[in-house]
Structures are given as structure tokens and as C-alpha cells.
Amino acid sequence: MDPTGDDRNQGASGGLESSAEASLRVVDPDVRLMLAFRDGDAAGFDSLFQRWASPLLRYLERMLRDATAAEDLVQEAFLRVHRARERYTPDARFSTWLYRIATNLALNELRRPRRRDPHQSIDEEGTVQLVADASPIDEVAHARRLGEAALRELEALPERQRAALWLTAVEGLAYSEVAVALDVSEKAVKALVHRGRSALAAKLQQGV
Amino acid sequence: MSELRACAEYDENLSALLDGELSEEREAEVRGHVAACPHCAPRLEALRRVDRLLAAAPAPPLPSDLRARLGARIAAEPGRRQPRIRRPRLRRFGPPALGFAAAAAAALALYLGVRGGETPLGAGAPARQIAQTAPAMPLELEDISAEDLAIVLEIETVEDLEVIANLDLLVRLVAAVEAEAG
Ligand SMILES: [Zn+2]
């Protein structure tokens, strides 16, 4: 599958009945908005943007480690939603489809040759920071620094572990949904999530 | 050590436990092991802590102009030159819908303004005045771009206004709105 042009939304989750559209319309308010948009209601698109732009930006920033590039890909992802509207048929939650588009865009962006990486020395920075945090003065500040350290360690993970862990642990997607977003098996998602989470746990334990 | 081998078997399931991805039966089994295991209990807690820290991490603010930038990109999509207003959309507005009429009039007025040409409408109420008569458009006209307006009206690009089949209708609607406004 070509990850660059993947604005289709079919087939990935497989095996759904023909009544999928009806049941997803009931279950997922975003699917209702997208179907309304497909049928001509521009406000549906605006609502989807309002609901999903922030979490998508958060995800893409974690993936790309670059705020400007992440903003650009948020736009690109919604542009693809916009382009796909006329042939949209729901076969998953809207967010799963959106994360699939965004993940493809992010992985593709990460593979671009000579892409600048603003956090190249991320490992060293993270380690130093964790050591410095070892004797907390203020608990709130300490907690914040730990959160930031966790993000840095997350960003140092291999990209698929990073994606799988973020989508599961923070965005609350089910393994089956992450599998669709990453185009891998559920079994692979389970392993990716656990490897990523274990690596972060090990790193963060050093700093406490 | 058989105990450690058992722990290794359970390890991946600790994440799945946190993620609610285990069957009821398997979950009970894993919980039972963790409760009795000095190795797995702290490990589960360490994994859980990762999630707490990630969730608490600061989120980047969404730039306030991101939607407008997206709107400009949507408007700049490679031109499909067929008329973009589809019948279902017109049906949705219904024949006498003043909201659509006023919005369309505002779009046309802005379009003509953007083009900088002479308005064929003669009297030509200011675009902003027309916009104020449009209940469907609570926006100040000067606050939004031509591209955004085109999107609001579900017209693909400002260019596409040129190929609207019922341009005459829009012109008549502008006249009607002007008459009401003046
Ligand atoms: Zn154990």
C-alpha cells in the first residue's frame, strides 16, 4: 500500500457487515458528522476539525518532534478528509480513519531524506534532565519535569512503538483500532505497545 | 526458575491488562498472578506510571489560524471545473431560503469585489451591509477570506463561482436582498 496517497477509507478493518454504516452512525457521532458533510453539510467538517485538530496535533507533534511540521500535517490530514468526502463510507470510527491518514502522513514524512530533526540529541538531553530531577524541591515542578522527560523518552522510541503507545495509552484507541491506523496486526500492536511502554518505564525509573 | 519463566509469560499481558485488552478469563488469571508476585506487581505499577506521565504531559496549543490556513489550502485544491453546487445541497436550503440567498449575495458581492471589476449590480450595496442581512452568516465579512467564504457556501473555489450554472439567479437574489436592505 502506498502510504503517501492513502486517503481511502475502505477495506482496512475488514469483515464488517453491510449494516456497518447504520451501526457506526449510531455509535460514533463523528461518523454522523462525516456523513452529513458527505451529504453537503459543511458544518460537519468544521465540527470534525474542532473536535479532532487538537488531539491530532498532539499526536503528530509526538511523532514528528517538530511543531511546524505537525501543524502542516494536521492540515494535510484534514485536506484528505475533505477530498475523500464524496466517496466516504464508514467502516470504522471516524477517529480511526483520521489516525490512519495521519499516521501514514507522519511515517512518510519521517522517511523523507535529509529531513531536519530538531531533537537530534534527545537521548543525552533526556538523561541529563532525569538525573537533575533526582532531588525534587517542588513536587508540582517535579511532576511536570517528569512528564516532559516522559515525552522526550517517548520521542526517542522507534516510530511504530511511539505511535502505538501514544494512540493506546493517551488517546485510548483499542488495539484493533491502532492496528487499522498503523496497518499492522493486532498482535503486532500488542507487542509494539508493550515494548514501548517497557522501554519508557525503564528509562523513567532511573530518574526517580 | 519456574517463577521467573511464569513472569516472562505474563509480562506482555501486563500492558494488555492496563489497556483492557484481555479476555475476562485471562484478566482474572493475570491479576491473580500479579497480586501474589513480588516481581510483577511493581512492574505493573511502573508501566501504569508511564501512562500517567504521558497523559499529564503538556499539550501543544492549537494555533488559532490553523483552520483558516486549512481553508486556504482547500480553496487552492487543483481546480475541478465542473459546477460544484450539487442538487442535494440546493434542495437542502429550500426554495425561498433567505439565509442562502443572502449568503449567496454576500459571496457574489465579495467575489465581484475581489475581482476588482465593475459591479453589474448598479446600486451595489456594500458587501458588508449585505452580509449583515444574512442570518446564516454571523461572521463579519471583512474577517474572513474569499476562500473561507467559498467554503462556507460549499463552493470549491472562488474560481468556481465563474461556472455556477445559475449565476443569473444569484444576481437576482442580490437585487432582492438589496431591495430589502435599502
Ligand atoms: Zn510475576
Short mmCIF file of C-alpha atoms and ligand atoms in Angstrom, two decimals:
data_model
loop_
_atom_site.label_atom_id
_atom_site.label_comp_id
_atom_site.label_asym_id
_atom_site.label_seq_id
_atom_site.Cartn_x
_atom_site.Cartn_y
_atom_site.Cartn_z
CA MET A 1 0.00 0.00 0.00
CA ASP A 2 1.21 3.46 -0.81
CA PRO A 3 1.37 5.41 2.44
CA THR A 4 1.56 8.76 0.69
CA GLY A 5 -1.75 8.71 -1.08
CA ASP A 6 -3.79 6.76 1.34
CA ASP A 7 -6.90 8.79 1.71
CA ARG A 8 -9.11 5.85 1.04
CA ASN A 9 -11.07 4.53 3.93
CA GLN A 10 -12.08 1.07 2.94
CA GLY A 11 -11.05 -2.46 3.49
CA ALA A 12 -8.63 -1.85 6.29
CA SER A 13 -10.76 -3.14 9.08
CA GLY A 14 -12.25 -5.94 7.02
CA GLY A 15 -15.16 -8.24 7.67
CA LEU A 16 -17.76 -5.64 8.54
CA GLU A 17 -21.35 -6.25 7.56
CA SER A 18 -23.25 -4.12 5.11
CA SER A 19 -25.11 -2.61 8.03
CA ALA A 20 -21.82 -1.13 9.23
CA GLU A 21 -22.76 2.33 8.08
CA ALA A 22 -26.01 2.29 10.01
CA SER A 23 -24.49 0.94 13.20
CA LEU A 24 -21.45 3.22 13.07
CA ARG A 25 -23.77 6.15 12.52
CA VAL A 26 -25.45 5.24 15.77
CA VAL A 27 -22.28 4.52 17.71
CA ASP A 28 -19.95 7.27 16.53
CA PRO A 29 -21.10 10.91 16.49
CA ASP A 30 -18.10 11.72 14.27
CA VAL A 31 -19.32 9.31 11.65
CA ARG A 32 -22.65 11.16 11.72
CA LEU A 33 -20.80 14.43 11.17
CA MET A 34 -18.77 12.97 8.33
CA LEU A 35 -21.85 11.52 6.65
CA ALA A 36 -23.56 14.89 7.00
CA PHE A 37 -20.52 16.50 5.40
CA ARG A 38 -20.60 13.96 2.61
CA ASP A 39 -24.22 14.84 2.02
CA GLY A 40 -23.50 18.54 1.78
CA ASP A 41 -23.39 19.92 5.31
CA ALA A 42 -20.18 21.97 5.51
CA ALA A 43 -20.69 22.49 9.25
CA GLY A 44 -19.99 18.79 9.71
CA PHE A 45 -16.45 19.30 8.50
CA ASP A 46 -15.97 22.27 10.81
CA SER A 47 -17.19 20.27 13.79
CA LEU A 48 -14.83 17.44 12.95
CA PHE A 49 -11.96 19.87 12.75
CA GLN A 50 -12.89 21.41 16.08
CA ARG A 51 -13.12 18.03 17.74
CA TRP A 52 -10.03 16.42 16.28
CA ALA A 53 -7.46 19.05 15.33
CA SER A 54 -6.04 19.30 18.86
CA PRO A 55 -5.55 15.60 19.57
CA LEU A 56 -4.24 15.14 16.05
CA LEU A 57 -1.72 17.94 16.51
CA ARG A 58 -0.62 16.42 19.81
CA TYR A 59 -0.12 13.04 18.15
CA LEU A 60 1.72 14.41 15.16
CA GLU A 61 3.99 16.53 17.30
CA ARG A 62 4.94 13.45 19.27
CA MET A 63 5.56 11.61 16.00
CA LEU A 64 7.50 14.33 14.17
CA ARG A 65 9.12 16.19 17.08
CA ASP A 66 8.55 19.34 15.10
CA ALA A 67 5.65 21.70 15.79
CA THR A 68 5.63 23.34 12.37
CA ALA A 69 5.71 20.05 10.51
CA ALA A 70 2.97 18.71 12.79
CA GLU A 71 0.71 21.68 12.06
CA ASP A 72 1.32 21.16 8.40
CA LEU A 73 0.31 17.52 8.59
CA VAL A 74 -2.83 18.32 10.59
CA GLN A 75 -3.87 20.45 7.66
CA GLU A 76 -2.83 17.77 5.21
CA ALA A 77 -4.84 15.13 7.05
CA PHE A 78 -7.99 17.24 7.06
CA LEU A 79 -7.40 18.14 3.44
CA ARG A 80 -7.56 14.44 2.68
CA VAL A 81 -10.73 14.06 4.69
CA HIS A 82 -12.16 16.92 2.67
CA ARG A 83 -11.08 15.35 -0.62
CA ALA A 84 -12.47 11.95 0.33
CA ARG A 85 -15.88 13.19 1.37
CA GLU A 86 -17.81 12.21 -1.72
CA ARG A 87 -16.69 8.59 -1.59
CA TYR A 88 -16.76 8.30 2.19
CA THR A 89 -18.27 5.11 3.54
CA PRO A 90 -17.74 4.43 7.22
CA ASP A 91 -16.16 1.12 8.07
CA ALA A 92 -14.57 2.21 11.34
CA ARG A 93 -14.85 5.02 13.81
CA PHE A 94 -14.05 8.33 12.17
CA SER A 95 -11.10 8.86 14.51
CA THR A 96 -9.58 5.54 13.49
CA TRP A 97 -9.69 6.59 9.88
CA LEU A 98 -8.28 10.01 10.71
CA TYR A 99 -5.43 8.50 12.71
CA ARG A 100 -4.72 6.15 9.86
CA ILE A 101 -4.39 9.06 7.46
CA ALA A 102 -2.26 10.99 9.96
CA THR A 103 -0.03 8.01 10.72
CA ASN A 104 0.63 7.40 7.05
CA LEU A 105 1.49 11.05 6.58
CA ALA A 106 3.77 11.04 9.62
CA LEU A 107 5.62 7.85 8.71
CA ASN A 108 6.07 9.13 5.21
CA GLU A 109 7.37 12.45 6.49
CA LEU A 110 9.81 10.69 8.80
CA ARG A 111 11.19 8.75 5.87
CA ARG A 112 11.90 11.79 3.80
CA PRO A 113 15.63 12.02 3.16
CA ARG A 114 17.50 14.85 4.85
CA ARG A 115 14.54 15.73 6.98
CA ARG A 116 15.73 18.08 9.67
CA ASP A 117 15.39 16.72 13.18
CA PRO A 118 15.25 19.47 15.78
CA HIS A 119 15.77 17.00 18.64
CA GLN A 120 18.74 15.06 17.42
CA SER A 121 20.46 14.92 20.80
CA ILE A 122 17.30 13.80 22.52
CA ASP A 123 18.82 10.89 24.41
CA GLU A 124 21.56 12.87 26.08
CA GLU A 125 19.19 15.70 26.98
CA GLY A 126 16.71 13.29 28.47
CA THR A 127 19.26 11.52 30.60
CA VAL A 128 20.73 14.73 31.93
CA GLN A 129 17.29 16.03 32.76
CA LEU A 130 16.33 12.88 34.59
CA VAL A 131 19.43 12.98 36.74
CA ALA A 132 18.85 16.63 37.53
CA ASP A 133 15.32 15.72 38.62
CA ALA A 134 16.53 13.21 41.13
CA SER A 135 16.19 15.50 44.12
CA PRO A 136 12.90 17.34 43.71
CA ILE A 137 12.36 20.60 45.54
CA ASP A 138 8.84 21.22 44.47
CA GLU A 139 6.53 18.29 43.78
CA VAL A 140 4.48 20.01 41.11
CA ALA A 141 7.55 21.15 39.24
CA HIS A 142 8.99 17.71 39.65
CA ALA A 143 5.87 16.10 38.22
CA ARG A 144 5.95 18.47 35.27
CA ARG A 145 9.58 17.74 34.58
CA LEU A 146 8.86 14.03 34.75
CA GLY A 147 6.07 14.48 32.24
CA GLU A 148 8.41 16.32 29.94
CA ALA A 149 11.04 13.65 30.42
CA ALA A 150 8.44 11.02 29.56
CA LEU A 151 7.69 12.86 26.33
CA ARG A 152 11.36 13.04 25.43
CA GLU A 153 11.77 9.35 26.04
CA LEU A 154 8.64 8.65 24.03
CA GLU A 155 10.04 10.65 21.16
CA ALA A 156 13.22 8.58 21.28
CA LEU A 157 11.28 5.34 20.70
CA PRO A 158 11.13 3.70 17.28
CA GLU A 159 8.33 5.35 15.35
CA ARG A 160 5.83 2.50 15.36
CA GLN A 161 6.26 1.88 19.07
CA ARG A 162 5.81 5.59 19.59
CA ALA A 163 2.65 5.67 17.53
CA ALA A 164 1.16 2.53 19.05
CA LEU A 165 1.89 3.58 22.63
CA TRP A 166 0.57 7.11 22.19
CA LEU A 167 -2.62 6.05 20.45
CA THR A 168 -3.30 3.39 23.06
CA ALA A 169 -2.14 4.93 26.32
CA VAL A 170 -3.06 8.56 25.70
CA GLU A 171 -5.71 8.63 23.00
CA GLY A 172 -7.41 5.49 24.25
CA LEU A 173 -7.71 3.62 20.97
CA ALA A 174 -8.31 -0.12 21.14
CA TYR A 175 -5.60 -2.39 19.78
CA SER A 176 -7.88 -3.23 16.87
CA GLU A 177 -8.13 0.47 16.02
CA VAL A 178 -4.40 1.05 16.34
CA ALA A 179 -3.94 -1.94 14.04
CA VAL A 180 -6.01 -0.16 11.41
CA ALA A 181 -4.18 3.13 11.96
CA LEU A 182 -0.76 1.53 11.64
CA ASP A 183 -1.73 -1.09 9.09
CA VAL A 184 -0.34 -3.92 11.20
CA SER A 185 -1.93 -6.86 13.01
CA GLU A 186 -3.46 -6.58 16.47
CA LYS A 187 -0.79 -8.95 17.69
CA ALA A 188 1.87 -6.59 16.42
CA VAL A 189 0.13 -3.69 18.17
CA LYS A 190 0.15 -5.58 21.45
CA ALA A 191 3.90 -6.13 21.13
CA LEU A 192 4.64 -2.58 19.99
CA VAL A 193 2.69 -1.06 22.87
CA HIS A 194 4.35 -3.26 25.43
CA ARG A 195 7.87 -2.76 24.11
CA GLY A 196 7.40 0.98 24.04
CA ARG A 197 5.84 1.15 27.47
CA SER A 198 8.51 -1.11 28.95
CA ALA A 199 11.31 1.00 27.49
CA LEU A 200 9.80 4.16 28.92
CA ALA A 201 9.23 2.56 32.29
CA ALA A 202 12.87 1.51 32.45
CA LYS A 203 14.12 4.97 31.44
CA LEU A 204 11.85 6.80 33.82
CA GLN A 205 12.60 4.56 36.75
CA GLN A 206 16.23 5.63 36.57
CA GLY A 207 15.17 9.17 37.25
CA VAL A 208 13.10 8.66 40.35
CA MET B 1 13.48 -20.64 37.89
CA SER B 2 9.94 -21.52 37.02
CA GLU B 3 8.61 -18.47 38.78
CA LEU B 4 10.59 -16.14 36.52
CA ARG B 5 9.53 -18.08 33.46
CA ALA B 6 5.97 -17.57 34.56
CA CYS B 7 6.64 -13.84 34.96
CA ALA B 8 8.10 -13.64 31.45
CA GLU B 9 4.95 -15.26 30.14
CA TYR B 10 2.82 -12.72 31.91
CA ASP B 11 4.89 -9.70 31.04
CA GLU B 12 3.29 -8.70 27.75
CA ASN B 13 -0.09 -9.26 29.33
CA LEU B 14 0.63 -6.57 31.88
CA SER B 15 0.31 -3.94 29.16
CA ALA B 16 -2.74 -5.63 27.73
CA LEU B 17 -4.22 -5.63 31.23
CA LEU B 18 -3.71 -1.87 31.53
CA ASP B 19 -5.23 -1.40 28.10
CA GLY B 20 -8.27 -3.51 28.85
CA GLU B 21 -7.40 -5.89 26.04
CA LEU B 22 -7.55 -9.21 27.87
CA SER B 23 -10.42 -11.62 27.91
CA GLU B 24 -12.26 -11.78 31.22
CA GLU B 25 -10.79 -15.17 31.96
CA ARG B 26 -7.22 -14.17 31.12
CA GLU B 27 -7.53 -10.92 33.02
CA ALA B 28 -8.52 -12.75 36.20
CA GLU B 29 -5.57 -15.07 35.75
CA VAL B 30 -3.09 -12.22 35.26
CA ARG B 31 -4.48 -10.25 38.18
CA GLY B 32 -4.17 -13.32 40.33
CA HIS B 33 -0.51 -13.73 39.43
CA VAL B 34 0.30 -10.04 39.90
CA ALA B 35 -1.31 -9.94 43.31
CA ALA B 36 0.94 -12.74 44.51
CA CYS B 37 4.13 -11.85 42.64
CA PRO B 38 6.78 -9.51 44.12
CA HIS B 39 8.24 -9.05 40.63
CA CYS B 40 5.15 -8.32 38.57
CA ALA B 41 3.29 -6.07 40.99
CA PRO B 42 5.87 -3.24 40.93
CA ARG B 43 6.37 -3.81 37.22
CA LEU B 44 2.68 -3.27 36.54
CA GLU B 45 2.82 -0.10 38.62
CA ALA B 46 5.84 1.15 36.65
CA LEU B 47 4.01 0.57 33.38
CA ARG B 48 0.91 2.33 34.69
CA ARG B 49 3.04 5.27 35.70
CA VAL B 50 4.24 5.70 32.12
CA ASP B 51 0.65 6.26 31.04
CA ARG B 52 0.04 8.78 33.82
CA LEU B 53 3.14 10.76 32.90
CA LEU B 54 2.33 10.75 29.19
CA ALA B 55 -1.23 11.82 29.83
CA ALA B 56 -0.07 14.64 32.08
CA ALA B 57 2.47 15.96 29.59
CA PRO B 58 1.71 19.45 28.29
CA ALA B 59 -0.22 19.56 25.03
CA PRO B 60 0.78 21.95 22.27
CA PRO B 61 -1.71 24.77 21.78
CA LEU B 62 -3.69 24.70 18.56
CA PRO B 63 -2.77 27.79 16.53
CA SER B 64 -5.85 29.95 16.16
CA ASP B 65 -5.29 30.44 12.46
CA LEU B 66 -4.91 26.76 11.62
CA ARG B 67 -8.50 26.39 10.41
CA ALA B 68 -8.14 29.45 8.19
CA ARG B 69 -4.90 28.11 6.75
CA LEU B 70 -6.63 24.82 6.04
CA GLY B 71 -9.44 26.74 4.39
CA ALA B 72 -6.98 28.44 2.08
CA ARG B 73 -5.45 25.10 1.15
CA ILE B 74 -8.84 23.57 0.47
CA ALA B 75 -9.70 26.53 -1.71
CA ALA B 76 -6.42 26.11 -3.58
CA GLU B 77 -7.10 22.47 -4.43
CA PRO B 78 -6.46 21.76 -8.10
CA GLY B 79 -9.48 23.06 -9.96
CA ARG B 80 -12.21 20.77 -10.96
CA ARG B 81 -14.01 22.89 -13.43
CA GLN B 82 -17.45 21.38 -13.28
CA PRO B 83 -20.06 23.30 -11.37
CA ARG B 84 -19.59 22.41 -7.75
CA ILE B 85 -23.02 23.10 -6.34
CA ARG B 86 -24.83 19.82 -6.37
CA ARG B 87 -28.54 19.41 -6.43
CA PRO B 88 -28.90 17.88 -2.95
CA ARG B 89 -27.23 20.92 -1.45
CA LEU B 90 -29.63 23.30 -3.12
CA ARG B 91 -32.54 21.14 -2.06
CA ARG B 92 -31.34 21.36 1.49
CA PHE B 93 -31.68 25.10 1.52
CA GLY B 94 -35.19 25.02 0.07
CA PRO B 95 -36.56 27.43 -2.49
CA PRO B 96 -37.30 30.58 -0.50
CA ALA B 97 -34.44 30.31 1.98
CA LEU B 98 -33.38 33.86 2.66
CA GLY B 99 -30.33 32.57 4.53
CA PHE B 100 -28.94 31.04 1.42
CA ALA B 101 -30.00 33.95 -0.72
CA ALA B 102 -28.26 36.46 1.49
CA ALA B 103 -25.19 34.30 1.86
CA ALA B 104 -25.02 33.81 -1.87
CA ALA B 105 -25.45 37.52 -2.38
CA ALA B 106 -22.64 38.22 0.04
CA ALA B 107 -20.45 35.73 -1.76
CA LEU B 108 -21.18 37.26 -5.09
CA ALA B 109 -20.63 40.77 -3.81
CA LEU B 110 -17.33 39.74 -2.31
CA TYR B 111 -16.41 37.86 -5.44
CA LEU B 112 -17.01 40.91 -7.52
CA GLY B 113 -15.07 42.97 -5.07
CA VAL B 114 -12.19 40.54 -5.13
CA ARG B 115 -12.15 40.65 -8.90
CA GLY B 116 -11.97 44.41 -8.69
CA GLY B 117 -14.25 44.77 -11.67
CA GLU B 118 -17.26 46.97 -12.11
CA THR B 119 -20.22 45.50 -10.36
CA PRO B 120 -23.04 44.77 -12.73
CA LEU B 121 -25.48 45.35 -9.96
CA GLY B 122 -25.71 49.10 -10.31
CA ALA B 123 -26.73 50.42 -6.93
CA GLY B 124 -24.41 47.90 -5.25
CA ALA B 125 -24.95 47.90 -1.53
CA PRO B 126 -21.64 47.44 0.28
CA ALA B 127 -20.75 43.81 0.72
CA ARG B 128 -20.69 44.21 4.44
CA GLN B 129 -24.19 45.57 4.54
CA ILE B 130 -25.42 42.64 2.54
CA ALA B 131 -23.64 40.29 4.88
CA GLN B 132 -25.37 41.83 7.86
CA THR B 133 -28.70 40.90 6.39
CA ALA B 134 -27.65 37.29 6.19
CA PRO B 135 -28.85 35.36 9.24
CA ALA B 136 -26.97 32.26 8.17
CA MET B 137 -23.67 34.08 8.32
CA PRO B 138 -22.91 35.58 11.70
CA LEU B 139 -19.41 36.49 10.54
CA GLU B 140 -18.20 39.96 9.79
CA LEU B 141 -17.44 39.81 6.12
CA GLU B 142 -14.15 41.61 6.48
CA ASP B 143 -12.95 38.98 8.93
CA ILE B 144 -12.98 36.09 6.51
CA SER B 145 -11.16 35.42 3.30
CA ALA B 146 -12.76 34.85 -0.04
CA GLU B 147 -11.60 31.26 0.17
CA ASP B 148 -13.30 30.75 3.50
CA LEU B 149 -16.47 32.28 2.24
CA ALA B 150 -16.39 29.96 -0.71
CA ILE B 151 -16.06 27.07 1.72
CA VAL B 152 -18.89 28.32 3.88
CA LEU B 153 -21.04 28.34 0.80
CA GLU B 154 -19.73 24.91 -0.19
CA ILE B 155 -18.30 26.23 -3.37
CA GLU B 156 -14.93 24.66 -4.05
CA THR B 157 -13.03 27.75 -5.06
CA VAL B 158 -13.73 31.36 -5.79
CA GLU B 159 -12.93 30.46 -9.37
CA ASP B 160 -15.79 28.03 -9.40
CA LEU B 161 -18.17 30.90 -8.95
CA GLU B 162 -17.48 31.59 -12.59
CA VAL B 163 -19.03 28.32 -13.63
CA ILE B 164 -22.06 28.35 -11.42
CA ALA B 165 -24.87 27.42 -13.71
CA ASN B 166 -27.39 29.62 -12.03
CA LEU B 167 -25.38 32.81 -11.82
CA ASP B 168 -28.42 34.70 -13.03
CA LEU B 169 -30.31 33.50 -10.02
CA LEU B 170 -27.61 34.83 -7.73
CA VAL B 171 -27.71 38.19 -9.42
CA ARG B 172 -31.44 38.32 -8.92
CA LEU B 173 -31.02 37.31 -5.30
CA VAL B 174 -28.55 40.11 -4.76
CA ALA B 175 -31.06 42.53 -6.12
CA ALA B 176 -33.73 41.13 -3.84
CA VAL B 177 -31.50 41.40 -0.78
CA GLU B 178 -30.53 44.93 -1.71
CA ALA B 179 -34.14 45.89 -2.05
CA GLU B 180 -34.85 44.52 1.38
CA ALA B 181 -31.81 46.18 2.91
CA GLY B 182 -32.45 49.57 1.33
ZN ZN C 1 5.45 -12.39 38.22
#
